[in-house]
Coordinates of N, CA and C in Angstrom, one line a residue:
M341 N 203.4 199.4 109.8 CA 201.9 199.5 109.9 C 201.6 201.0 109.9
A342 N 201.0 201.4 108.9 CA 200.8 202.9 108.7 C 199.4 203.3 109.2
T343 N 199.3 204.6 109.3 CA 198.1 205.2 109.7 C 197.1 205.0 108.5
D344 N 195.8 205.1 108.8 CA 194.8 204.9 107.7 C 194.6 206.3 107.0
S345 N 193.8 206.3 106.0 CA 193.7 207.4 105.1 C 193.1 208.6 105.9
S346 N 192.4 208.4 107.0 CA 191.8 209.5 107.7 C 192.7 210.1 108.8
S347 N 193.9 209.5 109.0 CA 194.7 210.1 110.0 C 195.6 211.2 109.5
D348 N 196.1 212.0 110.5 CA 196.9 213.2 110.2 C 198.4 212.8 110.3
P349 N 199.1 212.9 109.2 CA 200.5 212.5 109.2 C 201.3 213.3 110.3
A350 N 201.0 214.6 110.4 CA 201.7 215.4 111.4 C 201.4 214.9 112.8
R351 N 200.2 214.5 113.1 CA 199.8 214.0 114.4 C 200.5 212.7 114.7
S352 N 200.6 211.8 113.6 CA 201.2 210.5 113.8 C 202.7 210.7 114.1
L353 N 203.4 211.6 113.3 CA 204.8 211.8 113.6 C 205.1 212.4 115.0
A354 N 204.2 213.2 115.4 CA 204.3 213.8 116.7 C 204.3 212.8 117.8
I355 N 203.4 211.8 117.7 CA 203.3 210.8 118.7 C 204.4 209.8 118.6
L356 N 204.9 209.5 117.4 CA 206.0 208.5 117.2 C 207.3 209.1 117.8
W357 N 207.5 210.4 117.6 CA 208.7 211.0 118.1 C 208.5 211.6 119.5
R358 N 207.3 211.5 120.1 CA 207.0 211.9 121.4 C 207.3 213.4 121.6
T359 N 206.9 214.2 120.6 CA 207.2 215.6 120.7 C 206.1 216.3 121.6
R360 N 205.0 215.6 121.8 CA 204.0 216.2 122.7 C 203.5 215.2 123.7
E361 N 204.4 214.6 124.5 CA 204.1 213.6 125.5 C 203.3 214.3 126.6
V362 N 202.2 213.6 127.0 CA 201.4 214.1 128.1 C 201.7 213.5 129.4
A363 N 201.8 214.2 130.4 CA 202.1 213.7 131.8 C 200.9 213.1 132.4
S364 N 201.0 212.0 133.2 CA 199.9 211.4 133.9 C 199.4 212.4 135.0
R365 N 198.1 212.4 135.1 CA 197.5 213.3 136.2 C 197.6 212.6 137.5
K366 N 197.7 213.4 138.5 CA 197.8 212.9 139.9 C 196.5 212.2 140.3
G367 N 196.7 211.1 141.0 CA 195.5 210.4 141.4 C 195.0 209.4 140.4
R368 N 195.6 209.5 139.2 CA 195.1 208.6 138.1 C 196.2 207.5 137.9
P369 N 195.8 206.3 137.4 CA 196.8 205.3 137.1 C 197.9 205.9 136.1
E370 N 199.1 205.6 136.3 CA 200.2 206.2 135.5 C 200.1 205.7 134.1
L371 N 199.9 206.6 133.2 CA 199.8 206.2 131.7 C 200.9 207.0 131.0
S372 N 201.2 206.4 129.8 CA 202.1 207.0 128.9 C 201.9 206.4 127.5
V373 N 202.4 207.0 126.5 CA 202.3 206.4 125.2 C 202.9 205.0 125.1
D374 N 204.1 204.9 125.7 CA 204.8 203.6 125.7 C 204.0 202.5 126.4
R375 N 203.5 202.9 127.6 CA 202.8 201.9 128.4 C 201.5 201.4 127.7
I376 N 200.8 202.4 127.1 CA 199.6 202.0 126.3 C 199.9 201.1 125.1
A377 N 201.0 201.5 124.4 CA 201.4 200.7 123.2 C 201.9 199.3 123.6
R378 N 202.7 199.2 124.7 CA 203.2 197.9 125.1 C 202.0 197.0 125.5
T379 N 201.0 197.6 126.2 CA 199.9 196.8 126.6 C 199.1 196.3 125.3
A380 N 199.0 197.2 124.3 CA 198.4 196.8 123.1 C 199.2 195.7 122.4
I381 N 200.5 195.7 122.4 CA 201.3 194.7 121.9 C 201.1 193.3 122.5
E382 N 201.0 193.3 123.9 CA 200.7 192.1 124.6 C 199.3 191.5 124.2
L383 N 198.4 192.4 124.0 CA 197.0 191.9 123.6 C 197.1 191.3 122.2
A384 N 197.8 192.0 121.3 CA 197.8 191.6 119.9 C 198.6 190.3 119.8
D385 N 199.7 190.1 120.6 CA 200.4 188.9 120.6 C 199.6 187.7 121.0
A386 N 198.7 188.0 122.0 CA 198.0 186.9 122.6 C 196.7 186.6 121.9
D387 N 196.0 187.6 121.4 CA 194.7 187.4 120.8 C 194.6 187.6 119.3
G388 N 195.6 188.2 118.7 CA 195.6 188.5 117.3 C 195.3 189.9 117.0
F389 N 195.6 190.3 115.8 CA 195.5 191.7 115.3 C 194.0 192.1 115.3
D390 N 193.1 191.3 114.7 CA 191.8 191.7 114.5 C 191.0 191.9 115.8
S391 N 191.4 191.3 116.9 CA 190.6 191.5 118.1 C 191.0 192.7 118.9
L392 N 192.1 193.4 118.5 CA 192.6 194.6 119.2 C 191.6 195.8 119.1
S393 N 191.4 196.4 120.2 CA 190.6 197.6 120.3 C 191.1 198.5 121.4
M394 N 190.7 199.8 121.3 CA 191.1 200.7 122.3 C 190.4 200.4 123.6
R395 N 189.2 199.8 123.5 CA 188.4 199.4 124.7 C 189.2 198.3 125.5
K396 N 189.7 197.3 124.7 CA 190.4 196.2 125.4 C 191.7 196.7 126.0
V397 N 192.4 197.6 125.3 CA 193.6 198.1 125.9 C 193.3 198.9 127.2
A398 N 192.2 199.7 127.2 CA 191.8 200.4 128.4 C 191.5 199.4 129.6
E399 N 190.7 198.4 129.2 CA 190.4 197.4 130.3 C 191.6 196.7 130.9
K400 N 192.6 196.4 130.0 CA 193.8 195.8 130.5 C 194.6 196.7 131.4
L401 N 194.5 198.0 131.2 CA 195.2 199.0 132.0 C 194.4 199.4 133.2
G402 N 193.1 199.1 133.2 CA 192.3 199.5 134.3 C 191.9 200.9 134.3
V403 N 191.7 201.5 133.1 CA 191.3 202.9 133.0 C 190.1 202.9 132.0
G404 N 189.5 204.1 131.9 CA 188.4 204.3 131.0 C 188.9 204.5 129.6
T405 N 188.2 204.0 128.6 CA 188.7 204.1 127.2 C 189.0 205.5 126.8
M406 N 188.2 206.5 127.2 CA 188.5 207.9 126.8 C 189.8 208.4 127.4
S407 N 190.3 207.8 128.5 CA 191.6 208.2 129.1 C 192.7 208.0 128.1
L408 N 192.6 207.0 127.2 CA 193.7 206.7 126.3 C 193.9 207.8 125.2
Y409 N 192.8 208.4 124.9 CA 192.8 209.4 123.8 C 193.6 210.7 124.2
T410 N 193.8 210.8 125.5 CA 194.7 211.9 126.0 C 196.1 211.7 125.5
Y411 N 196.5 210.5 125.4 CA 197.9 210.1 125.0 C 198.0 209.7 123.6
V412 N 197.0 208.9 123.1 CA 197.0 208.4 121.7 C 195.8 208.9 121.0
P413 N 195.9 209.6 119.9 CA 194.7 210.2 119.3 C 193.7 209.2 118.7
G414 N 194.2 208.0 118.3 CA 193.3 207.0 117.8 C 194.0 205.7 117.5
K415 N 193.2 204.7 117.1 CA 193.8 203.4 116.9 C 194.9 203.4 115.8
A416 N 194.7 204.2 114.8 CA 195.7 204.2 113.7 C 197.0 204.6 114.2
E417 N 197.1 205.7 115.0 CA 198.3 206.1 115.6 C 198.9 205.1 116.6
L418 N 198.0 204.4 117.4 CA 198.4 203.4 118.3 C 199.1 202.3 117.5
M419 N 198.6 201.9 116.4 CA 199.2 200.8 115.6 C 200.6 201.2 115.1
D420 N 200.7 202.5 114.8 CA 202.0 203.0 114.3 C 203.1 202.9 115.5
V421 N 202.7 203.3 116.7 CA 203.6 203.2 117.8 C 203.9 201.8 118.1
M422 N 203.0 200.9 118.1 CA 203.2 199.5 118.3 C 204.3 198.9 117.3
F423 N 204.1 199.2 116.1 CA 205.0 198.8 115.0 C 206.4 199.3 115.3
D424 N 206.5 200.6 115.7 CA 207.8 201.3 115.9 C 208.5 200.6 117.1
L425 N 207.7 200.4 118.2 CA 208.3 199.9 119.4 C 209.0 198.5 119.2
V426 N 208.3 197.6 118.5 CA 208.9 196.3 118.4 C 210.1 196.2 117.5
Q427 N 210.3 197.2 116.7 CA 211.5 197.2 115.8 C 212.8 197.2 116.6
A428 N 212.7 197.7 117.8 CA 213.9 197.8 118.7 C 214.4 196.4 119.2
E429 N 213.6 195.4 118.9 CA 213.9 194.0 119.4 C 214.9 193.3 118.7
T430 N 215.2 193.6 117.4 CA 216.2 192.9 116.6 C 217.6 193.1 117.2
A431 N 218.4 192.0 117.2 CA 219.7 192.1 117.7 C 220.6 192.9 116.8
R432 N 221.5 193.8 117.4 CA 222.3 194.6 116.5 C 223.7 194.7 117.1
P433 N 224.5 193.6 117.0 CA 225.8 193.5 117.6 C 226.7 194.5 116.9
D434 N 227.6 195.2 117.6 CA 228.5 196.2 117.1 C 229.5 195.5 116.1
E435 N 229.9 194.3 116.5 CA 230.9 193.6 115.7 C 230.3 192.2 115.3
V436 N 230.4 191.9 114.0 CA 229.9 190.6 113.5 C 231.1 190.0 112.8
E437 N 231.5 188.8 113.2 CA 232.6 188.1 112.5 C 232.2 187.6 111.2
G438 N 232.8 188.1 110.1 CA 232.5 187.6 108.8 C 232.2 188.8 107.9
D439 N 232.0 188.5 106.6 CA 231.8 189.5 105.6 C 230.3 190.0 105.5
W440 N 230.0 190.7 104.5 CA 228.6 191.2 104.3 C 227.6 190.1 104.3
R441 N 228.0 189.0 103.8 CA 227.0 187.8 103.7 C 226.6 187.4 105.0
V442 N 227.5 187.2 106.0 CA 227.2 186.8 107.3 C 226.3 187.9 108.0
K443 N 226.6 189.1 107.8 CA 225.8 190.2 108.4 C 224.3 190.2 107.8
L444 N 224.2 190.0 106.5 CA 222.9 189.9 105.9 C 222.1 188.7 106.4
E445 N 222.8 187.6 106.6 CA 222.1 186.4 107.1 C 221.6 186.7 108.5
L446 N 222.3 187.4 109.4 CA 221.9 187.7 110.7 C 220.7 188.6 110.6
I447 N 220.7 189.6 109.7 CA 219.6 190.5 109.6 C 218.3 189.7 109.2
A448 N 218.4 188.8 108.2 CA 217.3 188.1 107.7 C 216.7 187.2 108.9
R449 N 217.6 186.6 109.6 CA 217.1 185.7 110.7 C 216.4 186.6 111.9
E450 N 217.0 187.7 112.1 CA 216.4 188.6 113.2 C 215.0 189.1 112.7
N451 N 214.9 189.4 111.5 CA 213.5 189.8 111.0 C 212.5 188.7 111.0
L452 N 213.0 187.5 110.6 CA 212.1 186.4 110.7 C 211.6 186.1 112.1
A453 N 212.5 186.2 113.1 CA 212.2 186.0 114.5 C 211.2 187.1 114.9
L454 N 211.4 188.3 114.5 CA 210.5 189.4 114.9 C 209.1 189.1 114.4
Y455 N 208.9 188.7 113.1 CA 207.6 188.4 112.6 C 207.0 187.2 113.3
R456 N 207.8 186.3 113.7 CA 207.2 185.1 114.3 C 206.8 185.4 115.8
R457 N 207.5 186.4 116.4 CA 207.2 186.8 117.8 C 206.0 187.6 117.8
H458 N 205.8 188.4 116.7 CA 204.6 189.3 116.7 C 203.9 189.1 115.3
P459 N 203.1 188.0 115.2 CA 202.5 187.7 113.9 C 201.6 188.8 113.4
W460 N 201.1 189.7 114.2 CA 200.2 190.8 113.8 C 201.0 191.7 112.9
L461 N 202.3 191.7 112.9 CA 203.1 192.6 112.0 C 202.8 192.2 110.6
L462 N 202.4 191.0 110.3 CA 202.2 190.5 109.0 C 201.0 191.2 108.4
H463 N 200.2 191.8 109.2 CA 199.0 192.6 108.7 C 199.3 194.0 108.4
A464 N 200.6 194.4 108.6 CA 201.0 195.8 108.5 C 200.9 196.3 107.0
S465 N 200.6 197.6 106.9 CA 200.5 198.2 105.6 C 201.9 198.3 105.0
H466 N 202.0 198.5 103.7 CA 203.3 198.6 103.1 C 203.8 200.1 103.2
R467 N 202.9 201.0 103.6 CA 203.4 202.4 103.8 C 204.3 202.5 105.1
S468 N 205.3 203.2 105.0 CA 206.3 203.2 106.0 C 205.9 204.0 107.3
V469 N 206.3 203.4 108.4 CA 206.1 204.1 109.7 C 207.4 204.8 110.0
L470 N 207.5 206.1 110.0 CA 208.7 206.8 110.2 C 209.0 207.2 111.6
G471 N 209.1 206.2 112.5 CA 209.4 206.4 113.8 C 210.9 206.2 114.1
P472 N 211.3 206.6 115.3 CA 212.8 206.6 115.6 C 213.4 205.2 115.6
R473 N 212.6 204.2 116.1 CA 213.1 202.8 116.1 C 213.2 202.2 114.7
V474 N 212.2 202.6 113.9 CA 212.3 202.1 112.5 C 213.5 202.7 111.8
I475 N 213.8 204.0 112.0 CA 214.9 204.6 111.4 C 216.2 204.0 111.9
E476 N 216.3 203.8 113.2 CA 217.5 203.2 113.8 C 217.8 201.8 113.3
K477 N 216.8 201.0 113.1 CA 216.9 199.6 112.5 C 217.4 199.7 111.1
Y478 N 216.8 200.6 110.3 CA 217.1 200.8 108.9 C 218.6 201.2 108.8
E479 N 219.0 202.1 109.6 CA 220.4 202.6 109.6 C 221.4 201.4 109.9
Y480 N 221.1 200.6 110.9 CA 221.9 199.5 111.3 C 222.0 198.5 110.1
E481 N 220.9 198.2 109.6 CA 220.8 197.1 108.5 C 221.5 197.6 107.3
L482 N 221.4 198.9 106.9 CA 222.1 199.4 105.7 C 223.6 199.3 105.9
R483 N 224.1 199.5 107.1 CA 225.5 199.5 107.3 C 226.2 198.2 106.9
A484 N 225.4 197.1 106.9 CA 225.9 195.8 106.4 C 226.2 195.8 104.9
L485 N 225.6 196.8 104.2 CA 225.8 196.9 102.8 C 226.7 198.0 102.4
E486 N 227.1 198.8 103.4 CA 227.9 200.0 103.1 C 229.3 199.6 102.6
G487 N 229.7 200.2 101.5 CA 231.1 200.0 101.0 C 231.4 198.7 100.2
I488 N 230.3 198.0 99.8 CA 230.6 196.7 99.1 C 230.4 196.9 97.6
G489 N 230.1 198.1 97.2 CA 230.1 198.3 95.7 C 228.7 198.6 95.2
L490 N 227.7 198.7 96.0 CA 226.3 198.9 95.5 C 225.9 200.3 95.6
T491 N 225.0 200.7 94.7 CA 224.5 202.1 94.8 C 223.5 202.2 95.9
E492 N 223.1 203.4 96.3 CA 222.2 203.6 97.3 C 220.9 202.9 97.1
I493 N 220.4 203.0 95.8 CA 219.1 202.4 95.5 C 219.2 200.9 95.6
E494 N 220.4 200.3 95.2 CA 220.6 198.9 95.3 C 220.7 198.5 96.7
M495 N 221.3 199.3 97.6 CA 221.3 198.9 99.0 C 219.9 198.8 99.6
D496 N 219.1 199.8 99.3 CA 217.7 199.8 99.8 C 217.0 198.6 99.2
S497 N 217.2 198.3 97.9 CA 216.5 197.2 97.3 C 216.9 195.9 97.8
V498 N 218.2 195.7 98.1 CA 218.6 194.4 98.7 C 218.0 194.2 100.1
L499 N 218.0 195.3 100.9 CA 217.4 195.2 102.2 C 215.9 194.9 102.1
T500 N 215.2 195.5 101.2 CA 213.8 195.3 101.0 C 213.5 193.8 100.6
L501 N 214.4 193.3 99.7 CA 214.2 191.9 99.2 C 214.5 190.9 100.4
L502 N 215.5 191.2 101.2 CA 215.8 190.3 102.3 C 214.7 190.3 103.4
I503 N 214.2 191.5 103.7 CA 213.2 191.5 104.8 C 211.9 191.0 104.2
G504 N 211.6 191.2 102.9 CA 210.4 190.7 102.3 C 210.4 189.1 102.3
H505 N 211.6 188.6 102.1 CA 211.7 187.1 102.2 C 211.4 186.6 103.6
A506 N 211.9 187.3 104.6 CA 211.6 186.9 106.0 C 210.1 187.0 106.3
Q507 N 209.5 188.0 105.7 CA 208.1 188.2 106.0 C 207.3 187.1 105.3
V508 N 207.6 186.8 104.1 CA 206.8 185.7 103.4 C 207.0 184.4 104.1
S509 N 208.2 184.1 104.6 CA 208.4 182.9 105.3 C 207.7 182.8 106.6
A510 N 207.6 183.9 107.3 CA 206.9 184.0 108.6 C 205.4 183.8 108.3
R511 N 204.9 184.4 107.2 CA 203.5 184.3 106.9 C 203.1 182.8 106.6
G512 N 204.0 182.1 105.9 CA 203.8 180.7 105.6 C 203.7 179.9 106.9
R513 N 204.6 180.1 107.9 CA 204.5 179.4 109.2 C 203.2 179.8 109.9
A514 N 202.9 181.1 109.9 CA 201.7 181.6 110.6 C 200.4 180.9 110.1
E515 N 200.4 180.8 108.7 CA 199.2 180.2 108.1 C 199.1 178.7 108.5
I516 N 200.3 178.0 108.4 CA 200.3 176.6 108.8 C 199.8 176.4 110.3
S517 N 200.3 177.3 111.2 CA 199.9 177.2 112.6 C 198.4 177.5 112.7
R518 N 197.9 178.4 112.0 CA 196.4 178.7 112.0 C 195.6 177.5 111.6
V519 N 196.0 176.8 110.5 CA 195.3 175.6 110.0 C 195.4 174.5 111.0
E520 N 196.6 174.3 111.6 CA 196.8 173.3 112.6 C 195.9 173.4 113.8
R521 N 195.7 174.7 114.2 CA 194.8 174.9 115.4 C 193.4 174.6 115.0
A522 N 193.0 175.0 113.8 CA 191.6 174.9 113.4 C 191.3 173.4 113.1
S523 N 192.2 172.6 112.6 CA 192.0 171.2 112.2 C 192.3 170.3 113.3
G524 N 193.1 170.7 114.2 CA 193.6 169.7 115.3 C 194.6 168.8 114.8
L525 N 195.1 169.0 113.6 CA 196.2 168.1 113.0 C 197.4 168.9 112.7
T526 N 198.6 168.4 113.0 CA 199.8 169.0 112.6 C 200.0 168.8 111.1
E527 N 200.9 169.5 110.5 CA 201.1 169.4 109.0 C 201.6 168.0 108.7
E528 N 202.4 167.4 109.6 CA 202.9 166.1 109.4 C 201.8 165.1 109.5
Q529 N 200.9 165.2 110.5 CA 199.8 164.3 110.6 C 198.9 164.4 109.4
W530 N 198.6 165.6 108.9 CA 197.7 165.8 107.8 C 198.4 165.1 106.5
W531 N 199.7 165.2 106.4 CA 200.3 164.7 105.2 C 200.3 163.1 105.3
T532 N 200.5 162.6 106.5 CA 200.5 161.1 106.7 C 199.2 160.6 106.3
Q533 N 198.1 161.3 106.6 CA 196.8 160.8 106.3 C 196.4 160.9 104.8
N534 N 196.9 162.0 104.2 CA 196.4 162.3 102.9 C 197.3 161.8 101.7
A535 N 198.6 161.7 102.0 CA 199.6 161.2 101.0 C 199.1 159.9 100.4
P536 N 198.8 158.9 101.2 CA 198.3 157.6 100.6 C 197.1 157.7 99.8
L537 N 196.2 158.6 100.2 CA 194.9 158.8 99.4 C 195.3 159.4 98.0
L538 N 196.2 160.4 98.0 CA 196.6 161.0 96.8 C 197.2 160.0 95.8
E539 N 198.0 159.1 96.4 CA 198.6 158.1 95.5 C 197.6 157.2 94.8
Q540 N 196.4 157.1 95.4 CA 195.4 156.2 94.8 C 194.7 156.9 93.7
V541 N 194.6 158.2 93.7 CA 193.9 158.9 92.6 C 194.7 159.6 91.6
I542 N 196.0 159.9 91.9 CA 196.8 160.6 90.9 C 197.2 159.7 89.8
D543 N 197.3 160.2 88.5 CA 197.7 159.5 87.4 C 199.2 159.8 87.1
Y544 N 200.1 159.0 87.5 CA 201.5 159.3 87.4 C 202.0 159.4 86.0
R545 N 201.3 158.8 85.1 CA 201.7 158.9 83.7 C 201.3 160.3 83.1
R546 N 200.2 160.8 83.6 CA 199.8 162.1 83.1 C 200.6 163.3 83.8
Y547 N 201.0 163.1 85.0 CA 201.8 164.1 85.8 C 203.1 163.5 86.3
P548 N 204.0 163.1 85.3 CA 205.2 162.4 85.8 C 206.2 163.3 86.6
V549 N 206.3 164.5 86.2 CA 207.3 165.4 86.9 C 206.7 165.8 88.2
A550 N 205.4 166.3 88.2 CA 204.8 166.7 89.5 C 204.8 165.5 90.5
S551 N 204.5 164.3 90.0 CA 204.5 163.2 90.9 C 205.9 162.9 91.5
R552 N 206.9 162.9 90.6 CA 208.2 162.6 91.1 C 208.7 163.7 92.1
V553 N 208.6 164.9 91.7 CA 209.0 166.0 92.6 C 208.2 166.1 93.8
G554 N 206.9 166.0 93.7 CA 206.0 166.1 94.9 C 206.3 165.0 95.9
T555 N 206.5 163.8 95.4 CA 206.8 162.7 96.3 C 208.1 162.9 97.0
A556 N 209.1 163.4 96.3 CA 210.4 163.7 96.9 C 210.3 164.8 98.0
A557 N 209.6 165.9 97.7 CA 209.5 167.0 98.6 C 208.7 166.5 99.8
G558 N 207.6 165.8 99.6 CA 206.8 165.3 100.7 C 207.6 164.4 101.7
A559 N 208.4 163.5 101.1 CA 209.2 162.6 101.9 C 210.3 163.4 102.7
A560 N 210.8 164.5 102.1 CA 211.9 165.3 102.7 C 211.3 166.1 103.9
H561 N 210.1 166.7 103.6 CA 209.6 167.6 104.6 C 208.5 167.0 105.5
H562 N 208.1 165.8 105.2 CA 207.0 165.1 106.0 C 205.8 166.1 106.0
A563 N 205.6 166.8 104.9 CA 204.5 167.8 104.7 C 204.5 168.2 103.3
S564 N 203.4 168.9 102.9 CA 203.3 169.4 101.5 C 204.2 170.6 101.3
Y565 N 204.6 171.2 102.4 CA 205.4 172.5 102.3 C 206.1 172.7 103.6
S566 N 207.3 173.2 103.6 CA 208.0 173.5 104.8 C 208.5 174.9 104.7
P567 N 207.9 175.8 105.5 CA 208.3 177.2 105.5 C 209.8 177.4 106.0
E568 N 210.2 176.5 106.8 CA 211.6 176.6 107.3 C 212.6 176.3 106.2
H569 N 212.3 175.2 105.4 CA 213.1 174.9 104.3 C 213.1 176.0 103.3
A570 N 211.9 176.5 103.0 CA 211.7 177.6 102.0 C 212.6 178.8 102.4
F571 N 212.6 179.1 103.7 CA 213.4 180.3 104.2 C 214.8 180.0 103.9
E572 N 215.3 178.9 104.4 CA 216.8 178.6 104.2 C 217.2 178.6 102.8
F573 N 216.4 177.9 101.9 CA 216.8 177.8 100.5 C 216.7 179.2 99.9
G574 N 215.7 179.9 100.1 CA 215.5 181.3 99.5 C 216.6 182.2 100.0
L575 N 216.9 182.2 101.3 CA 218.0 183.1 101.8 C 219.3 182.8 101.1
A576 N 219.7 181.5 101.0 CA 220.9 181.2 100.3 C 220.9 181.7 98.9
R577 N 219.8 181.5 98.2 CA 219.8 182.0 96.8 C 219.8 183.5 96.6
I578 N 219.2 184.2 97.6 CA 219.3 185.7 97.6 C 220.7 186.1 97.8
L579 N 221.4 185.5 98.8 CA 222.7 185.9 99.1 C 223.7 185.6 97.9
D580 N 223.4 184.4 97.2 CA 224.2 184.1 96.0 C 224.0 185.1 94.9
G581 N 222.8 185.6 94.8 CA 222.5 186.6 93.7 C 223.2 187.9 94.0
I582 N 223.2 188.3 95.3 CA 223.9 189.6 95.7 C 225.4 189.4 95.5
A583 N 225.9 188.2 95.8 CA 227.3 188.0 95.5 C 227.7 188.2 94.1
V584 N 226.8 187.7 93.2 CA 227.1 187.9 91.7 C 227.1 189.4 91.4
L585 N 226.1 190.1 91.9 CA 226.1 191.6 91.7 C 227.3 192.3 92.2
V586 N 227.7 192.0 93.4 CA 228.9 192.6 94.0 C 230.1 192.2 93.3
G587 N 230.2 190.9 92.9 CA 231.4 190.4 92.2 C 231.6 191.1 90.9
G588 N 230.4 191.3 90.2 CA 230.5 192.0 88.9 C 231.0 193.4 89.0
R589 N 230.6 194.1 90.1 CA 231.1 195.5 90.3 C 232.6 195.5 90.5
A590 N 233.0 194.5 91.3 CA 234.5 194.4 91.6 C 235.3 194.1 90.3
D591 N 234.7 193.2 89.5 CA 235.4 192.9 88.2 C 235.5 194.1 87.3
A592 N 234.4 194.9 87.3 CA 234.3 196.0 86.4 C 235.3 197.1 86.8
G593 N 235.5 197.2 88.2 CA 236.4 198.2 88.7 C 237.9 197.9 88.6
S594 N 238.2 196.6 88.4 CA 239.6 196.1 88.4 C 240.3 196.4 87.0

């Protein structure tokens, strides 16, 4: 989640790396960049990204809105700090039993869990937030690819592909959850109601392949789409593709 076009990159980096941390004044509620950001994370988790404001954060903390600006220059910088803080939540075991494939699977699942825990991350900009926790996470995840025969650019690209897949899968689940809340029907309930109606109007002779495949998928998922299945299927195919790339390098070197 990056700063907007009006923010100052130097100011954003200073608050991300806490190079100019301000001490709380005596007699005032204890504030810090971390406390403000963690409160904002709680609000975003509970009420969504769009509802977040500096005023609501201040109310939650029991301080005046202007008090926040002593610690956080603006909402853009606050969003950067929020993004950076939650990156520390992914599990990073020192030892993982198995090869690079097992390690990448763990990374993919941890990122999926992170996006599901904090759906507001799905609104993040594609511009990088260069905070300490982002860099630490990137370093750990790249180590799973170290020494398996890929170039530096390929290592970065593999990681981007893997995390992007987790992000898309989490977005699919978030969208289904939003529709379920709005309609009052689960995906399975909606499919149970609509599948028989579709069978009455669709021309199976005109759409033979779509009818056959759609019927099979609907029966398997009890829904028109399963983000969980899509994640598992896509992850396996991504790892298969990486294995081909790595295997080709090994064959060329032998």
